């Protein structure tokens, strides 16, 4: 059986995780709504991820909504001592599969409270503001999470889908442990945010790290490098992320046991310096 061979990162300077994590969005139903078609399989995927050495799982209240968090509790409790569970609040979800930002302080407090209940926790290791809300001052949303941290029901605060300016604004209000932005070998618009994270030892969680299978013009190059490592293009894309930055925390998600093992196996691939250079361009 493969095992997670990625090195570690200390979230908030204290929560040590293996840098290859697991994103739990895909364990829900079609359109990220409701129960998955095979609930037993979804739970087995979660359990196998932990068995393979994944000790950082990312989810959100809007995945289901609520389904992903509940399945995590049902599959993984009692939680392993070293398991870090991150969740998010700040997006409303409806049956039309719309994602609607909601950063209202009262809503965030309620979202956090329901996440505690679904996950079966007294405090959440890493609670992330899912997306800035144009109808709510950004500072008000972040200040709410800062208050929850002061109350001891959030250990560390993270942000998602933010700019450098928003990250710096938030850091004036509370210590920011992680940033989760869209990033992959194909999409690097958040390189400036990643640079700040590197300078400040803030974990950077790339969502859509494999671009849902679309790796753009890098695909042919990835295939060439993959052939030398007896790997797939997607494993090379994950290996590149891990070597691209020491604060990178990829969370590839899947509902397939086979894909899960392939993703974890990518943590054991070491790219040569010239291969990294080719992919960095």
PDB file of C-alpha atoms in Angstrom, residues 168-277:
ATOM      1  CA  UNK A 168      -2.921  42.200   4.502  1.00  0.00           C
ATOM      2  CA  UNK A 169      -6.147  43.801   5.755  1.00  0.00           C
ATOM      3  CA  UNK A 170      -7.088  40.591   7.548  1.00  0.00           C
ATOM      4  CA  UNK A 171      -3.628  40.221   9.102  1.00  0.00           C
ATOM      5  CA  UNK A 172      -4.147  43.559  10.851  1.00  0.00           C
ATOM      6  CA  UNK A 173      -7.154  42.026  12.643  1.00  0.00           C
ATOM      7  CA  UNK A 174      -6.043  38.462  13.418  1.00  0.00           C
ATOM      8  CA  UNK A 175      -3.184  36.055  12.727  1.00  0.00           C
ATOM      9  CA  UNK A 176      -3.882  34.292   9.430  1.00  0.00           C
ATOM     10  CA  UNK A 177      -2.670  30.688   9.347  1.00  0.00           C
ATOM     11  CA  UNK A 178      -3.600  29.742   5.772  1.00  0.00           C
ATOM     12  CA  UNK A 179      -4.889  31.044   2.467  1.00  0.00           C
ATOM     13  CA  UNK A 180      -6.877  28.858   0.094  1.00  0.00           C
ATOM     14  CA  UNK A 181      -6.978  30.194  -3.467  1.00  0.00           C
ATOM     15  CA  UNK A 182      -7.460  28.591  -6.859  1.00  0.00           C
ATOM     16  CA  UNK A 183      -4.028  27.506  -8.075  1.00  0.00           C
ATOM     17  CA  UNK A 184      -2.516  24.778 -10.214  1.00  0.00           C
ATOM     18  CA  UNK A 185       0.255  24.255 -12.716  1.00  0.00           C
ATOM     19  CA  UNK A 186      -2.143  25.768 -15.266  1.00  0.00           C
ATOM     20  CA  UNK A 187      -3.646  28.606 -13.201  1.00  0.00           C
ATOM     21  CA  UNK A 188      -1.176  30.788 -11.319  1.00  0.00           C
ATOM     22  CA  UNK A 189      -3.014  34.084 -10.911  1.00  0.00           C
ATOM     23  CA  UNK A 190      -2.445  33.878  -7.149  1.00  0.00           C
ATOM     24  CA  UNK A 191       1.360  33.732  -7.433  1.00  0.00           C
ATOM     25  CA  UNK A 192       1.540  37.107  -5.685  1.00  0.00           C
ATOM     26  CA  UNK A 193      -0.533  35.782  -2.784  1.00  0.00           C
ATOM     27  CA  UNK A 194       1.649  32.673  -2.617  1.00  0.00           C
ATOM     28  CA  UNK A 195       4.727  34.900  -2.416  1.00  0.00           C
ATOM     29  CA  UNK A 196       3.332  36.716   0.632  1.00  0.00           C
ATOM     30  CA  UNK A 197       2.481  33.370   2.231  1.00  0.00           C
ATOM     31  CA  UNK A 198       6.061  32.187   1.735  1.00  0.00           C
ATOM     32  CA  UNK A 199       7.442  35.368   3.293  1.00  0.00           C
ATOM     33  CA  UNK A 200       5.123  35.129   6.300  1.00  0.00           C
ATOM     34  CA  UNK A 201       5.105  31.318   6.777  1.00  0.00           C
ATOM     35  CA  UNK A 202       1.387  31.130   5.973  1.00  0.00           C
ATOM     36  CA  UNK A 203       0.140  27.858   4.541  1.00  0.00           C
ATOM     37  CA  UNK A 204      -1.122  28.093   0.953  1.00  0.00           C
ATOM     38  CA  UNK A 205      -3.886  25.628   0.061  1.00  0.00           C
ATOM     39  CA  UNK A 206      -4.432  25.428  -3.712  1.00  0.00           C
ATOM     40  CA  UNK A 207      -8.001  24.505  -4.561  1.00  0.00           C
ATOM     41  CA  UNK A 208      -8.609  22.834  -7.912  1.00  0.00           C
ATOM     42  CA  UNK A 209      -4.950  21.682  -7.775  1.00  0.00           C
ATOM     43  CA  UNK A 210      -5.477  19.410 -10.782  1.00  0.00           C
ATOM     44  CA  UNK A 211      -7.792  21.764 -12.651  1.00  0.00           C
ATOM     45  CA  UNK A 212     -10.544  19.114 -12.740  1.00  0.00           C
ATOM     46  CA  UNK A 213      -8.364  17.249 -15.217  1.00  0.00           C
ATOM     47  CA  UNK A 214      -7.711  20.242 -17.492  1.00  0.00           C
ATOM     48  CA  UNK A 215      -4.011  21.062 -17.254  1.00  0.00           C
ATOM     49  CA  UNK A 216      -3.917  23.169 -20.399  1.00  0.00           C
ATOM     50  CA  UNK A 217      -0.836  23.555 -22.539  1.00  0.00           C
ATOM     51  CA  UNK A 218       1.357  21.953 -19.864  1.00  0.00           C
ATOM     52  CA  UNK A 219      -0.252  18.564 -20.540  1.00  0.00           C
ATOM     53  CA  UNK A 220       2.205  17.395 -23.193  1.00  0.00           C
ATOM     54  CA  UNK A 221       5.204  18.412 -21.079  1.00  0.00           C
ATOM     55  CA  UNK A 222       3.701  16.676 -18.060  1.00  0.00           C
ATOM     56  CA  UNK A 223       3.277  13.501 -20.098  1.00  0.00           C
ATOM     57  CA  UNK A 224       6.941  13.591 -21.154  1.00  0.00           C
ATOM     58  CA  UNK A 225       8.128  13.967 -17.573  1.00  0.00           C
ATOM     59  CA  UNK A 226       5.606  11.408 -16.320  1.00  0.00           C
ATOM     60  CA  UNK A 227       7.034   8.783 -18.671  1.00  0.00           C
ATOM     61  CA  UNK A 228      10.432   9.023 -16.970  1.00  0.00           C
ATOM     62  CA  UNK A 229       8.841   8.463 -13.553  1.00  0.00           C
ATOM     63  CA  UNK A 230       6.330   5.762 -14.568  1.00  0.00           C
ATOM     64  CA  UNK A 231       3.646   8.157 -13.387  1.00  0.00           C
ATOM     65  CA  UNK A 232       0.588   9.991 -14.699  1.00  0.00           C
ATOM     66  CA  UNK A 233       0.454  13.628 -15.732  1.00  0.00           C
ATOM     67  CA  UNK A 234      -1.712  14.326 -12.677  1.00  0.00           C
ATOM     68  CA  UNK A 235       0.820  12.795 -10.304  1.00  0.00           C
ATOM     69  CA  UNK A 236       3.536  14.976 -11.822  1.00  0.00           C
ATOM     70  CA  UNK A 237       1.295  18.043 -11.442  1.00  0.00           C
ATOM     71  CA  UNK A 238       0.897  17.249  -7.730  1.00  0.00           C
ATOM     72  CA  UNK A 239       4.615  16.551  -7.308  1.00  0.00           C
ATOM     73  CA  UNK A 240       5.341  19.920  -8.924  1.00  0.00           C
ATOM     74  CA  UNK A 241       3.034  21.710  -6.494  1.00  0.00           C
ATOM     75  CA  UNK A 242       4.792  20.113  -3.537  1.00  0.00           C
ATOM     76  CA  UNK A 243       8.205  21.148  -4.853  1.00  0.00           C
ATOM     77  CA  UNK A 244       7.132  24.577  -6.074  1.00  0.00           C
ATOM     78  CA  UNK A 245       6.797  26.006  -2.555  1.00  0.00           C
ATOM     79  CA  UNK A 246       7.488  24.791   1.002  1.00  0.00           C
ATOM     80  CA  UNK A 247       4.195  26.335   2.211  1.00  0.00           C
ATOM     81  CA  UNK A 248       2.077  24.576  -0.436  1.00  0.00           C
ATOM     82  CA  UNK A 249      -0.618  22.261   0.975  1.00  0.00           C
ATOM     83  CA  UNK A 250      -2.365  20.546  -1.968  1.00  0.00           C
ATOM     84  CA  UNK A 251      -5.735  18.951  -1.158  1.00  0.00           C
ATOM     85  CA  UNK A 252      -6.698  16.864  -4.203  1.00  0.00           C
ATOM     86  CA  UNK A 253     -10.186  15.474  -3.754  1.00  0.00           C
ATOM     87  CA  UNK A 254     -11.785  12.361  -5.168  1.00  0.00           C
ATOM     88  CA  UNK A 255     -14.543   9.836  -4.568  1.00  0.00           C
ATOM     89  CA  UNK A 256     -12.416   7.036  -6.038  1.00  0.00           C
ATOM     90  CA  UNK A 257     -10.158   4.795  -3.981  1.00  0.00           C
ATOM     91  CA  UNK A 258      -7.926   4.236  -7.012  1.00  0.00           C
ATOM     92  CA  UNK A 259      -7.495   7.959  -7.618  1.00  0.00           C
ATOM     93  CA  UNK A 260      -6.883   8.524  -3.912  1.00  0.00           C
ATOM     94  CA  UNK A 261      -3.987   6.063  -3.925  1.00  0.00           C
ATOM     95  CA  UNK A 262      -2.587   7.612  -7.115  1.00  0.00           C
ATOM     96  CA  UNK A 263      -2.721  11.078  -5.546  1.00  0.00           C
ATOM     97  CA  UNK A 264      -0.992   9.935  -2.366  1.00  0.00           C
ATOM     98  CA  UNK A 265       1.657   8.097  -4.398  1.00  0.00           C
ATOM     99  CA  UNK A 266       2.525  11.420  -6.055  1.00  0.00           C
ATOM    100  CA  UNK A 267       4.011  12.522  -2.723  1.00  0.00           C
ATOM    101  CA  UNK A 268       6.827  10.028  -3.306  1.00  0.00           C
ATOM    102  CA  UNK A 269       7.876  11.483  -6.656  1.00  0.00           C
ATOM    103  CA  UNK A 270      10.950  13.719  -6.635  1.00  0.00           C
ATOM    104  CA  UNK A 271      11.301  15.835  -9.742  1.00  0.00           C
ATOM    105  CA  UNK A 272      14.778  16.709 -10.990  1.00  0.00           C
ATOM    106  CA  UNK A 273      15.779  20.367 -10.924  1.00  0.00           C
ATOM    107  CA  UNK A 274      15.568  20.640 -14.713  1.00  0.00           C
ATOM    108  CA  UNK A 275      12.082  19.101 -14.686  1.00  0.00           C
ATOM    109  CA  UNK A 276      10.884  21.608 -12.111  1.00  0.00           C
ATOM    110  CA  UNK A 277      12.429  24.409 -14.149  1.00  0.00           C
TER     111      UNK A 277
END
